[in-house]
């Protein structure tokens, strides 16, 4: 349930709102000296029409002119030093208009060389004893600075950082900085302060005026840091206020069903489960049951790593729903997964006398008719199925609770259909993709989140090895050792969205190769996204039933598919996958009682790639890997381009500002539930923002 486009637009609209400054919002940018129609057009291209737009156009980086100690400056890094010219400058002419000027300077500690290209005229001024402030790239080996700028005299204060903006065409940094200076001066005393004083005092945040000055022309590192801190907080607070307002309005407007389950029966059911629930499982069962009982509509995400035991949580809560006289449904994205769930739930429910049924696209017409009747008259208490469950002719008697497995595959659409059927059951989405908390509360901010962060005890860890491609034979030998023991293996080939064709071929190639190698000994199967759904199902079934020993597949191999006999996985070009995906893939093995292995075949070319391979061999913990993935690749890549529901923040960075996000979230929850927020003048601007965003009417997505 990722943020909807509409949602993003609303946020964008808010961020582009023109009431942050009083008068300035109405003043066209041409009121700035030096901005004529031509320049104005260039500014327009950047989205700058009014002076206020200009002010809100933040630098994307800063030129750092702080003085540094050369001894501590890494090779090739930008550096600024104050120095005294020592020797006589020497000029070499290297071509027409091309020259190289070299001079020795004393930095207070070291004598180093400074080189200027094509500025031979500086020779006259660089006489011994002259004090200069020079910036450039530091070559540690040669003890040389290649100068990019030089100023005569000691460094002036107030020049530590120079803003650098993203500009287009003929617009130059220096000019733009001058416009910005004017704009800030014009806006002085006219800026509306959106953040209430109380909050600003609590966190010692700069005023809007000081912060704008600090973001564009910081006096020093701390000024910049404080300015950034204010805007990050403001941005995240606004975002969270909207999400929390939305939650509140949903709670008030979408009345749910009170599912008054029978606690005694539920306890009995839990007692007859063949194992003891983990603490995490107990906790999330409680969270879900509380929602079932409450009059609000449940909208909850259940996260749990592969193998953490989500199915039993689903079973317990579905049973709770049944004891209250309601029907429950569990929807899976594929038939195989639905069948799998049906098999495990049936054995759990049978002793309790719960009537359960399976409905998929392949259910025979005759059986389907009976199932539909029994759903309508309420005889069937729990139904497991695929999309087939939400076809127009399926009518429930008293549907109270719907669980969706692997929500990223469907969700929004399914909820819309349920609503159109006039049903408002409690909804739980289960996912095996560990999502770092910062991303979860951003992308799924309007949902409640439960996390199973603990594995059942006694699990065998999957042994993961990283091998170079040259070691393919060694890994095949390892694979064959497993096959000899009667186990099965997966071989995964990369699939990259843009070039699906090529990569399918890659899988086909590997398939042909392995078929030759294992000819007459083991059966090899092939699975990829281009197969017809029926063919896919057949291949998966053959693998499940042991008719195929080695399954060569692209990443389409089903999430959640359970083949406990598979104990070996080989992943080709493993460095082409992100950590989250590698972890998901690896989760296909280690599902039985056998020690399982995962071999990553990769010759990574980047440090980041090496780091990913290492991380995989070091931990089996999906949440730790997810955090690492976020750290290595950033939030944009985490979900993959297509489904990234993350809003684009102007200044906040979800990786580095996660603490602020937590704080802003807590503050937003408090504010939204505080009467004063809705009345007092201090909060007026925040309230107006909420009104404009539509969050107060529960407007958003699906
Ligand atoms: P997933 O969260 O990946 O869907 P499953 O629900 O399929 O995981 O559970 C994986 C396996 O762990 C199943 O065989 C299940 O019976 C078992 N299991 C679940 N919870 C526990 C527990 N608390 N103790 C021992 N085994 C458990
Ligand atoms: Mg599962």
XYZ file of C-alpha atoms and ligand atoms in Angstrom:
730
model
C 0.000 0.000 0.000
C 2.442 2.562 -1.171
C 1.790 6.248 -1.360
C -0.454 7.085 -4.189
C 0.468 9.500 -6.918
C -2.249 11.857 -5.718
C -0.590 11.809 -2.368
C 2.712 12.814 -3.874
C 1.076 15.593 -5.795
C -0.525 16.928 -2.662
C 2.787 16.893 -0.907
C 4.441 18.554 -3.848
C 1.727 21.161 -3.920
C 2.303 21.800 -0.303
C 6.034 22.070 -0.688
C 5.509 24.526 -3.491
C 3.011 26.563 -1.575
C 3.455 30.222 -1.817
C 2.402 31.442 1.560
C 5.537 30.803 3.486
C 6.413 34.448 3.190
C 4.027 37.334 3.577
C 4.306 39.787 0.703
C 7.193 38.135 -0.991
C 5.044 35.466 -2.490
C 3.399 38.015 -4.731
C 6.539 39.743 -5.851
C 7.708 38.501 -9.210
C 11.305 37.533 -9.437
C 11.848 40.344 -11.953
C 11.699 42.755 -9.034
C 15.222 41.694 -8.287
C 17.895 43.914 -9.746
C 19.611 42.235 -12.668
C 16.739 39.895 -13.469
C 15.317 40.819 -16.858
C 12.919 38.831 -18.960
C 15.659 36.594 -20.269
C 17.009 35.675 -16.858
C 13.474 35.325 -15.556
C 12.828 32.690 -18.201
C 15.852 30.736 -17.062
C 14.640 30.993 -13.488
C 11.155 29.880 -14.515
C 12.670 26.720 -15.876
C 13.818 25.965 -12.358
C 10.300 26.553 -11.073
C 11.171 30.014 -9.773
C 8.534 32.651 -10.526
C 8.290 34.680 -7.368
C 10.905 35.901 -4.972
C 9.691 33.419 -2.472
C 10.352 30.548 -4.885
C 13.886 31.779 -5.204
C 14.360 31.825 -1.467
C 13.019 28.315 -1.198
C 15.412 27.054 -3.864
C 18.046 25.413 -1.701
C 21.665 24.666 -2.610
C 22.358 21.015 -3.308
C 25.891 21.257 -1.976
C 28.451 23.709 -0.653
C 31.979 24.566 -1.609
C 33.900 24.046 1.584
C 36.477 26.760 2.190
C 37.318 25.882 5.742
C 41.001 25.870 6.437
C 42.334 22.372 6.777
C 45.527 20.836 7.966
C 47.265 19.289 4.979
C 48.611 16.469 7.107
C 45.049 15.342 7.690
C 43.731 15.895 4.173
C 43.260 12.738 2.115
C 44.695 12.434 -1.370
C 42.670 14.133 -4.115
C 40.489 16.001 -1.701
C 39.502 19.650 -2.032
C 41.370 21.826 0.427
C 41.781 25.479 1.366
C 44.918 26.749 3.080
C 46.411 30.045 4.112
C 50.060 30.252 3.126
C 53.026 32.512 2.580
C 54.787 32.527 -0.768
C 58.325 31.225 -0.260
C 60.168 30.846 -3.564
C 59.983 32.705 -6.858
C 57.140 31.549 -9.107
C 58.135 29.734 -12.299
C 56.047 29.776 -15.476
C 56.142 27.212 -18.284
C 54.312 27.907 -21.512
C 52.880 24.664 -22.759
C 50.996 25.858 -25.819
C 49.154 28.819 -27.250
C 47.430 30.462 -24.284
C 48.414 27.481 -22.176
C 50.686 27.828 -19.205
C 51.608 26.267 -15.932
C 52.687 28.399 -13.008
C 54.344 26.772 -10.058
C 55.293 28.292 -6.726
C 56.422 27.032 -3.303
C 54.469 28.193 -0.296
C 54.742 27.698 3.425
C 51.501 26.639 5.085
C 52.667 27.220 8.638
C 53.814 23.636 8.891
C 54.864 22.373 5.516
C 56.398 23.706 2.366
C 54.218 22.601 -0.529
C 53.859 23.415 -4.188
C 50.917 25.273 -5.698
C 50.223 24.918 -9.407
C 48.075 27.324 -11.443
C 47.053 26.516 -14.981
C 46.729 29.274 -17.578
C 47.138 32.099 -15.102
C 50.731 33.128 -15.788
C 49.780 36.755 -15.041
C 49.639 35.854 -11.342
C 53.421 35.714 -11.422
C 53.723 39.457 -10.744
C 51.692 39.255 -7.560
C 53.074 36.042 -6.096
C 56.220 37.597 -4.727
C 57.936 35.942 -1.772
C 56.373 36.901 1.543
C 52.869 37.454 0.080
C 50.064 35.885 2.097
C 47.515 33.988 0.005
C 44.406 31.893 0.636
C 44.365 29.171 -1.947
C 41.871 26.393 -2.658
C 42.341 23.371 -4.827
C 42.859 19.668 -5.107
C 45.494 18.164 -2.848
C 47.920 15.671 -4.340
C 49.386 13.980 -1.331
C 52.141 12.098 -3.128
C 53.462 15.140 -4.983
C 52.728 17.481 -2.059
C 51.038 19.787 -4.526
C 47.815 21.762 -4.638
C 46.290 22.321 -8.059
C 44.654 25.674 -7.455
C 41.048 26.372 -8.404
C 40.925 29.749 -6.701
C 43.259 32.114 -4.967
C 42.674 35.183 -2.879
C 45.388 37.534 -1.778
C 45.649 38.068 1.927
C 44.486 36.006 4.862
C 41.158 34.256 4.718
C 38.185 36.486 5.383
C 35.686 35.328 7.912
C 32.188 34.442 6.694
C 33.508 32.541 3.751
C 33.597 28.989 4.947
C 30.898 27.724 2.661
C 29.748 28.838 -0.717
C 26.362 27.533 -1.843
C 26.193 25.580 -5.084
C 22.797 25.411 -6.802
C 21.477 23.190 -9.544
C 21.260 25.593 -12.442
C 20.534 25.420 -16.123
C 21.842 27.105 -19.252
C 23.500 30.460 -18.931
C 22.703 30.994 -15.319
C 25.940 31.083 -13.375
C 26.527 30.387 -9.741
C 27.909 33.804 -8.938
C 25.024 35.625 -10.536
C 22.501 33.352 -8.880
C 24.121 33.907 -5.501
C 23.772 37.659 -5.984
C 20.065 37.282 -6.787
C 19.684 35.144 -3.710
C 21.395 37.711 -1.530
C 18.982 40.395 -2.745
C 15.977 38.144 -2.336
C 16.860 37.346 1.249
C 17.382 41.031 2.023
C 14.042 41.918 0.444
C 12.272 39.235 2.429
C 13.608 40.328 5.790
C 10.880 40.855 8.330
C 8.239 39.484 6.013
C 8.541 35.809 6.678
C 5.740 33.948 8.338
C 6.912 31.530 11.006
C 5.115 28.247 10.608
C 6.719 26.417 13.488
C 5.092 27.265 16.817
C 7.407 28.956 19.306
C 6.967 26.178 21.777
C 8.341 23.624 19.387
C 11.154 25.887 18.282
C 12.176 26.442 21.877
C 11.913 22.806 22.754
C 14.380 21.772 20.077
C 16.308 25.045 19.881
C 15.427 25.465 16.249
C 16.438 28.541 14.286
C 13.742 31.002 13.242
C 12.711 30.857 9.609
C 14.775 33.949 8.848
C 17.946 32.704 10.501
C 17.480 29.304 8.950
C 17.060 30.654 5.427
C 20.179 32.734 5.882
C 21.982 29.659 7.156
C 20.899 27.441 4.293
C 22.032 29.923 1.627
C 24.885 31.825 3.241
C 26.016 29.994 6.340
C 28.371 31.874 8.624
C 30.050 28.644 9.594
C 29.553 24.903 9.793
C 27.290 25.131 12.796
C 25.037 27.728 11.197
C 24.555 25.446 8.225
C 23.929 22.464 10.444
C 21.328 24.294 12.492
C 19.601 25.669 9.406
C 19.394 22.223 7.918
C 18.163 20.789 11.191
C 15.274 23.224 11.246
C 14.156 22.543 7.702
C 14.499 18.789 8.078
C 12.349 18.858 11.163
C 9.819 21.144 9.541
C 9.550 19.007 6.447
C 9.196 15.760 8.364
C 6.747 17.265 10.828
C 4.509 18.478 7.999
C 4.678 15.101 6.376
C 3.857 13.259 9.569
C 1.096 15.687 10.496
C -0.591 14.857 7.256
C -0.243 11.147 7.755
C -1.454 11.298 11.330
C -4.374 13.548 10.426
C -5.294 11.072 7.756
C -5.194 8.198 10.210
C -7.343 10.093 12.645
C -9.932 11.003 10.079
C -10.009 7.439 8.784
C -10.572 6.161 12.268
C -13.414 8.564 12.755
C -15.086 8.088 9.416
C -14.521 4.462 8.604
C -16.379 2.582 11.233
C -15.146 -0.947 11.509
C -16.643 -4.081 12.958
C -16.324 -5.104 16.586
C -15.143 -8.699 16.528
C -15.847 -9.918 20.041
C -13.856 -13.146 19.985
C -14.002 -15.899 22.581
C -10.799 -15.727 24.585
C -11.231 -19.154 26.195
C -11.635 -20.889 22.869
C -8.711 -18.962 21.481
C -6.483 -20.080 24.349
C -7.479 -23.694 23.759
C -6.619 -23.366 20.101
C -3.201 -21.935 20.907
C -2.552 -24.751 23.388
C -2.965 -27.431 20.778
C -0.417 -25.908 18.406
C 2.538 -28.333 18.339
C 5.074 -25.670 19.321
C 5.395 -22.755 21.704
C 4.874 -19.357 20.099
C 7.858 -17.043 20.133
C 7.511 -13.878 22.193
C 7.324 -11.844 19.019
C 4.479 -14.007 17.738
C 2.601 -13.604 21.023
C 3.062 -9.859 20.880
C 1.746 -9.468 17.337
C -1.183 -11.818 18.002
C -2.135 -9.485 20.850
C -1.793 -6.403 18.673
C -4.010 -7.898 16.001
C -6.611 -9.192 18.462
C -6.857 -5.757 20.021
C -7.648 -4.326 16.604
C -10.233 -7.033 15.954
C -12.069 -6.116 19.118
C -11.908 -2.369 18.603
C -14.642 -0.505 16.748
C -12.061 0.976 14.385
C -11.201 -0.628 11.164
C -7.925 -2.494 11.269
C -5.367 -1.411 8.725
C -2.233 -3.186 9.782
C 0.987 -4.356 8.222
C 2.603 -7.489 9.604
C 6.274 -7.751 8.816
C 8.199 -10.880 9.520
C 11.289 -12.298 7.955
C 11.084 -15.445 5.895
C 10.438 -18.351 8.252
C 9.551 -16.191 11.239
C 6.158 -17.914 11.446
C 3.541 -15.596 10.040
C 1.210 -18.386 8.991
C 0.437 -19.432 12.523
C -0.297 -15.820 13.447
C -2.727 -15.711 10.546
C -4.316 -18.971 11.700
C -4.777 -17.812 15.302
C -6.323 -14.498 14.370
C -8.586 -16.033 11.732
C -9.745 -18.473 14.357
C -10.439 -15.586 16.742
C -12.649 -14.054 14.098
C -14.514 -17.350 13.669
C -15.229 -17.632 17.395
C -17.019 -14.283 17.151
C -19.275 -15.607 14.432
C -17.572 -13.838 11.539
C -16.034 -15.215 8.394
C -12.339 -14.792 7.669
C -10.437 -14.822 4.398
C -6.792 -15.307 3.525
C -5.673 -14.184 0.116
C -2.435 -15.205 -1.574
C -0.930 -13.868 -4.784
C -0.593 -17.268 -6.499
C -2.424 -20.572 -6.566
C 0.542 -22.450 -5.211
C 0.774 -20.203 -2.207
C -2.961 -20.431 -1.637
C -2.806 -24.226 -1.760
C 0.104 -24.198 0.646
C -1.782 -22.031 3.127
C -4.869 -24.140 2.737
C -2.951 -27.307 3.545
C -1.429 -25.884 6.723
C -4.591 -24.161 7.961
C -6.787 -27.140 7.260
C -4.767 -29.391 9.522
C -4.879 -26.764 12.272
C -8.584 -26.020 11.939
C -9.934 -29.498 11.454
C -9.672 -30.508 15.122
C -11.484 -27.276 16.055
C -14.362 -28.037 13.738
C -13.815 -24.948 11.638
C -15.185 -25.216 8.127
C -12.505 -24.104 5.686
C -12.393 -24.033 1.876
C -10.035 -23.205 -0.995
C -11.111 -21.086 -3.927
C -8.778 -20.371 -6.839
C -8.966 -19.932 -10.572
C -8.668 -23.686 -11.042
C -11.484 -24.644 -8.700
C -13.924 -26.673 -10.804
C -17.175 -24.962 -11.733
C -19.231 -27.489 -9.792
C -17.185 -27.094 -6.610
C -17.074 -23.365 -7.034
C -20.856 -23.197 -7.099
C -21.078 -25.041 -3.808
C -18.385 -22.914 -2.213
C -20.137 -19.712 -3.277
C -23.387 -20.951 -1.769
C -21.726 -21.876 1.478
C -19.924 -18.543 1.633
C -23.198 -16.773 1.178
C -25.099 -18.802 3.760
C -22.216 -18.600 6.200
C -21.436 -22.276 6.375
C -17.825 -21.744 5.306
C -16.039 -19.953 8.115
C -12.585 -19.477 6.641
C -11.811 -19.208 2.959
C -8.344 -19.352 1.421
C -7.767 -18.239 -2.129
C -6.358 -16.022 -4.812
C -7.972 -13.107 -6.640
C -10.771 -15.568 -7.268
C -12.026 -14.566 -3.813
C -12.954 -11.086 -4.870
C -14.774 -11.796 -8.088
C -18.093 -9.941 -8.468
C -20.238 -13.041 -7.888
C -18.576 -13.950 -4.580
C -20.792 -12.894 -1.704
C -19.949 -13.333 1.925
C -22.386 -13.853 4.728
C -20.516 -11.992 7.433
C -16.983 -11.186 6.395
C -15.081 -9.739 9.332
C -11.392 -10.130 8.643
C -9.215 -10.335 5.548
C -5.538 -11.250 5.554
C -3.453 -10.614 2.494
C -0.173 -12.443 2.123
C 2.711 -10.706 0.395
C 0.929 -7.407 0.191
C 3.293 -5.844 -2.303
C 1.713 -8.015 -4.953
C -1.721 -6.681 -4.393
C -3.522 -4.582 -1.886
C -4.820 -1.261 -3.077
C -6.897 -2.799 -5.827
C -8.203 -5.553 -3.639
C -9.317 -3.119 -0.963
C -11.130 -1.020 -3.487
C -13.046 -4.070 -4.706
C -13.970 -5.070 -1.175
C -15.210 -1.574 -0.492
C -17.260 -1.568 -3.647
C -18.871 -4.744 -2.422
C -19.913 -2.719 0.592
C -17.664 -4.624 2.945
C -15.431 -3.045 5.552
C -13.617 -5.939 7.130
C -10.518 -5.532 9.242
C -7.491 -5.871 7.013
C -4.060 -7.297 7.756
C -1.266 -7.265 5.202
C 1.545 -9.738 5.690
C 4.923 -9.307 4.104
C 8.193 -11.198 4.280
C 10.174 -8.255 2.967
C 11.849 -6.674 5.945
C 11.494 -2.944 5.568
C 13.682 -0.679 7.658
C 11.627 1.223 10.150
C 12.272 4.655 8.656
C 10.967 3.518 5.316
C 8.081 1.646 6.853
C 6.771 4.620 8.784
C 7.204 6.796 5.725
C 5.812 4.608 2.971
C 3.264 2.857 5.179
C 2.821 5.699 7.614
C -0.955 5.546 7.643
C -0.937 1.896 8.696
C -0.235 0.321 12.032
C 2.800 -1.890 11.932
C 3.496 -5.167 13.700
C 6.870 -6.815 13.451
C 7.914 -10.392 14.158
C 11.538 -9.742 14.953
C 12.463 -13.125 16.318
C 12.948 -16.545 14.767
C 11.622 -19.781 16.285
C 14.457 -21.328 18.244
C 16.510 -24.210 16.934
C 16.593 -23.031 13.330
C 19.641 -24.078 11.371
C 21.390 -21.044 9.915
C 21.830 -21.115 6.172
C 25.553 -21.318 5.428
C 26.374 -18.698 2.861
C 29.545 -18.648 0.792
C 30.810 -16.104 -1.644
C 32.785 -17.550 -4.553
C 34.404 -16.041 -7.601
C 32.987 -16.976 -10.993
C 36.158 -18.972 -11.688
C 35.070 -21.250 -8.850
C 31.889 -22.322 -10.602
C 33.049 -25.922 -10.724
C 33.679 -26.045 -7.013
C 30.176 -24.780 -6.353
C 28.679 -27.341 -8.718
C 30.541 -30.065 -6.839
C 28.994 -28.783 -3.617
C 25.591 -28.774 -5.252
C 25.985 -32.335 -6.424
C 26.884 -33.457 -2.919
C 23.476 -32.207 -1.808
C 21.696 -33.803 -4.760
C 23.350 -37.114 -3.928
C 21.819 -36.914 -0.461
C 18.410 -36.639 -2.097
C 18.082 -32.873 -1.705
C 17.076 -30.377 -4.386
C 18.686 -27.153 -5.576
C 17.821 -23.763 -6.989
C 20.038 -21.964 -9.473
C 19.178 -18.278 -9.809
C 20.133 -16.098 -12.747
C 19.776 -12.328 -12.575
C 16.872 -10.581 -14.121
C 17.182 -6.928 -14.684
C 14.051 -5.094 -15.609
C 15.372 -3.160 -18.584
C 16.821 -6.146 -20.363
C 14.578 -8.971 -19.400
C 15.119 -10.669 -22.749
C 18.853 -10.968 -22.415
C 18.614 -12.289 -18.902
C 16.016 -14.861 -19.714
C 18.466 -16.037 -22.294
C 21.034 -16.113 -19.561
C 18.799 -18.467 -17.577
C 18.167 -20.568 -20.674
C 21.885 -20.836 -21.266
C 22.585 -21.945 -17.728
C 19.710 -24.389 -17.987
C 21.137 -25.960 -21.151
C 24.570 -26.152 -19.588
C 23.369 -27.837 -16.401
C 21.200 -30.209 -18.361
C 24.269 -31.409 -20.205
C 26.282 -31.700 -17.002
C 23.605 -33.623 -15.085
C 22.358 -35.594 -18.063
C 21.112 -39.023 -17.050
C 21.590 -38.284 -13.362
C 19.408 -35.376 -12.286
C 16.484 -33.631 -13.844
C 16.860 -29.903 -14.483
C 13.915 -27.545 -14.850
C 13.596 -23.977 -16.121
C 11.475 -21.148 -14.789
C 11.245 -17.551 -15.938
C 8.815 -14.682 -16.295
C 8.060 -15.377 -19.948
C 6.456 -18.721 -19.249
C 2.700 -18.959 -19.364
C 1.206 -18.941 -15.841
C 0.059 -22.539 -16.335
C 3.565 -23.585 -17.322
C 4.982 -21.799 -14.303
C 2.574 -23.584 -12.023
C 3.478 -26.909 -13.612
C 7.214 -26.337 -13.184
C 6.742 -25.303 -9.566
C 4.601 -28.337 -8.897
C 7.166 -30.645 -10.482
C 9.830 -29.138 -8.298
C 7.682 -29.412 -5.198
C 6.931 -33.020 -5.918
C 10.586 -33.817 -6.550
C 10.247 -34.542 -10.267
C 12.730 -31.762 -10.919
C 15.973 -31.836 -8.934
C 17.595 -28.626 -10.036
C 15.461 -25.609 -10.788
C 17.117 -22.922 -12.900
C 15.155 -19.748 -12.478
C 15.165 -16.003 -12.775
C 14.006 -14.092 -9.722
C 10.377 -14.979 -10.446
C 10.736 -18.026 -8.220
C 7.841 -17.466 -5.921
C 8.160 -15.546 -2.723
C 6.894 -17.776 0.032
C 7.177 -20.997 -1.908
C 7.939 -23.774 0.469
C 9.978 -26.721 -0.736
C 11.549 -28.000 2.482
C 13.622 -30.551 0.606
C 15.575 -27.852 -1.241
C 18.836 -27.287 0.602
C 21.094 -25.638 -1.910
C 20.964 -22.377 -3.814
C 23.440 -21.060 -6.333
C 23.070 -17.414 -7.343
C 24.831 -16.306 -10.519
C 26.124 -12.725 -10.685
C 24.910 -12.219 -7.163
C 26.385 -8.720 -7.040
C 23.711 -7.561 -9.449
C 21.073 -7.959 -6.747
C 20.343 -5.776 -3.785
C 20.692 -7.197 -0.306
C 16.966 -7.336 0.335
C 16.427 -9.362 -2.787
C 19.342 -11.709 -2.146
C 17.944 -12.348 1.283
C 14.492 -13.092 -0.131
C 15.985 -15.505 -2.627
C 18.093 -17.223 -0.009
C 14.950 -17.718 2.046
C 13.812 -20.369 -0.468
C 16.253 -22.804 1.163
C 16.638 -23.733 4.802
C 12.936 -24.437 5.163
C 13.248 -28.026 6.278
C 15.333 -29.824 8.842
C 18.375 -30.030 6.573
C 21.443 -27.886 6.839
C 21.180 -25.579 3.832
C 23.687 -23.696 1.730
C 23.700 -20.627 -0.418
C 26.553 -19.888 -2.805
C 26.921 -16.392 -4.217
C 28.836 -16.441 -7.471
C 30.142 -12.941 -8.061
C 33.104 -10.858 -9.083
C 31.888 -7.488 -7.822
C 33.544 -4.460 -9.366
C 32.661 -1.908 -6.725
C 33.398 -1.622 -3.019
C 29.678 -1.516 -2.438
C 29.256 -4.814 -4.278
C 31.969 -6.410 -2.170
C 30.316 -5.044 0.951
C 27.002 -6.608 -0.065
C 28.558 -10.035 -0.635
C 30.259 -9.800 2.744
C 27.084 -8.783 4.530
C 25.275 -11.764 3.068
C 27.864 -14.198 4.348
C 27.866 -12.545 7.757
C 24.206 -12.517 8.717
C 20.898 -14.252 8.139
C 18.956 -11.449 9.792
C 16.687 -9.839 7.218
C 16.167 -6.648 9.147
C 19.865 -6.077 9.567
C 20.378 -6.675 5.874
C 17.557 -4.317 5.035
C 19.135 -1.555 7.101
C 22.444 -2.238 5.425
C 20.780 -2.139 2.015
C 19.233 1.204 2.807
C 22.579 2.510 3.954
C 24.397 1.262 0.853
C 21.867 2.132 -1.815
C 19.657 4.824 -0.377
C 15.890 4.923 -0.014
C 15.169 5.424 -3.723
C 16.615 2.076 -4.697
C 15.346 0.180 -1.733
C 11.893 -0.607 -3.043
C 13.017 -0.670 -6.639
C 12.117 2.194 -8.917
C 8.676 1.055 -9.909
C 7.067 0.654 -6.583
C 8.868 3.228 -4.542
C 6.008 4.891 -2.767
C 8.320 7.192 -0.939
C 7.620 10.872 -1.214
C 10.518 12.934 -2.432
C 11.757 15.119 0.318
C 13.280 18.457 -0.419
C 15.852 18.387 2.311
C 15.264 15.464 4.642
C 17.252 12.302 4.040
C 15.655 9.127 5.344
C 18.968 7.414 5.923
C 20.628 10.126 7.954
C 17.662 11.888 9.456
C 15.891 8.864 10.867
C 16.063 10.202 14.396
C 14.357 13.416 13.386
C 11.730 11.348 11.614
C 10.943 9.516 14.852
C 10.763 12.751 16.796
C 8.599 14.448 14.180
C 6.316 11.454 14.126
C 5.803 11.475 17.873
C 5.218 15.214 17.832
C 2.698 14.886 15.026
C 0.757 12.221 16.919
C 0.675 14.416 20.010
C -0.359 17.534 18.117
C -3.140 15.857 16.181
C -4.634 14.528 19.389
C -4.255 17.775 21.302
C -7.275 20.066 21.399
C -5.090 23.124 21.465
C -3.688 22.235 18.086
C -7.127 22.619 16.549
C -7.879 25.930 18.259
C -4.880 28.008 19.074
C -3.517 30.661 16.803
C 0.027 29.385 17.103
C -0.894 26.368 15.034
C -2.893 28.198 12.423
C -0.400 27.840 9.601
C 0.072 24.158 10.290
C -3.680 23.634 10.294
C -4.087 25.492 7.025
C -1.489 23.276 5.477
C -3.399 20.215 6.628
C -6.646 21.533 5.248
C -5.098 22.175 1.872
C -3.588 18.714 1.725
C -6.977 17.053 2.003
C -5.783 14.862 4.855
C -8.594 16.084 7.079
C -11.184 14.578 4.783
C -9.380 11.269 4.692
C -8.309 11.977 1.151
C -5.581 9.778 -0.067
C -4.943 6.858 -2.366
C -7.275 3.963 -3.003
P 6.732 -17.372 7.144
O 6.732 -16.288 8.151
O 7.921 -17.318 6.242
O 5.436 -17.458 6.393
P 5.907 -19.877 8.198
O 4.684 -19.386 8.821
O 5.776 -20.615 6.922
O 6.930 -18.705 7.991
O 6.695 -20.743 9.274
C 7.862 -21.405 8.927
C 7.946 -22.702 9.707
O 8.174 -22.431 11.091
C 6.680 -23.516 9.644
O 7.038 -24.844 9.437
C 6.050 -23.313 11.012
O 5.285 -24.431 11.405
C 7.250 -23.140 11.896
N 7.015 -22.327 13.098
C 6.299 -21.192 13.171
N 6.310 -20.680 14.432
C 7.074 -21.513 15.170
C 7.471 -21.535 16.551
N 7.084 -20.585 17.411
N 8.258 -22.551 16.952
C 8.653 -23.487 16.094
N 8.306 -23.546 14.808
C 7.528 -22.565 14.324
Mg 4.477 -17.279 4.561
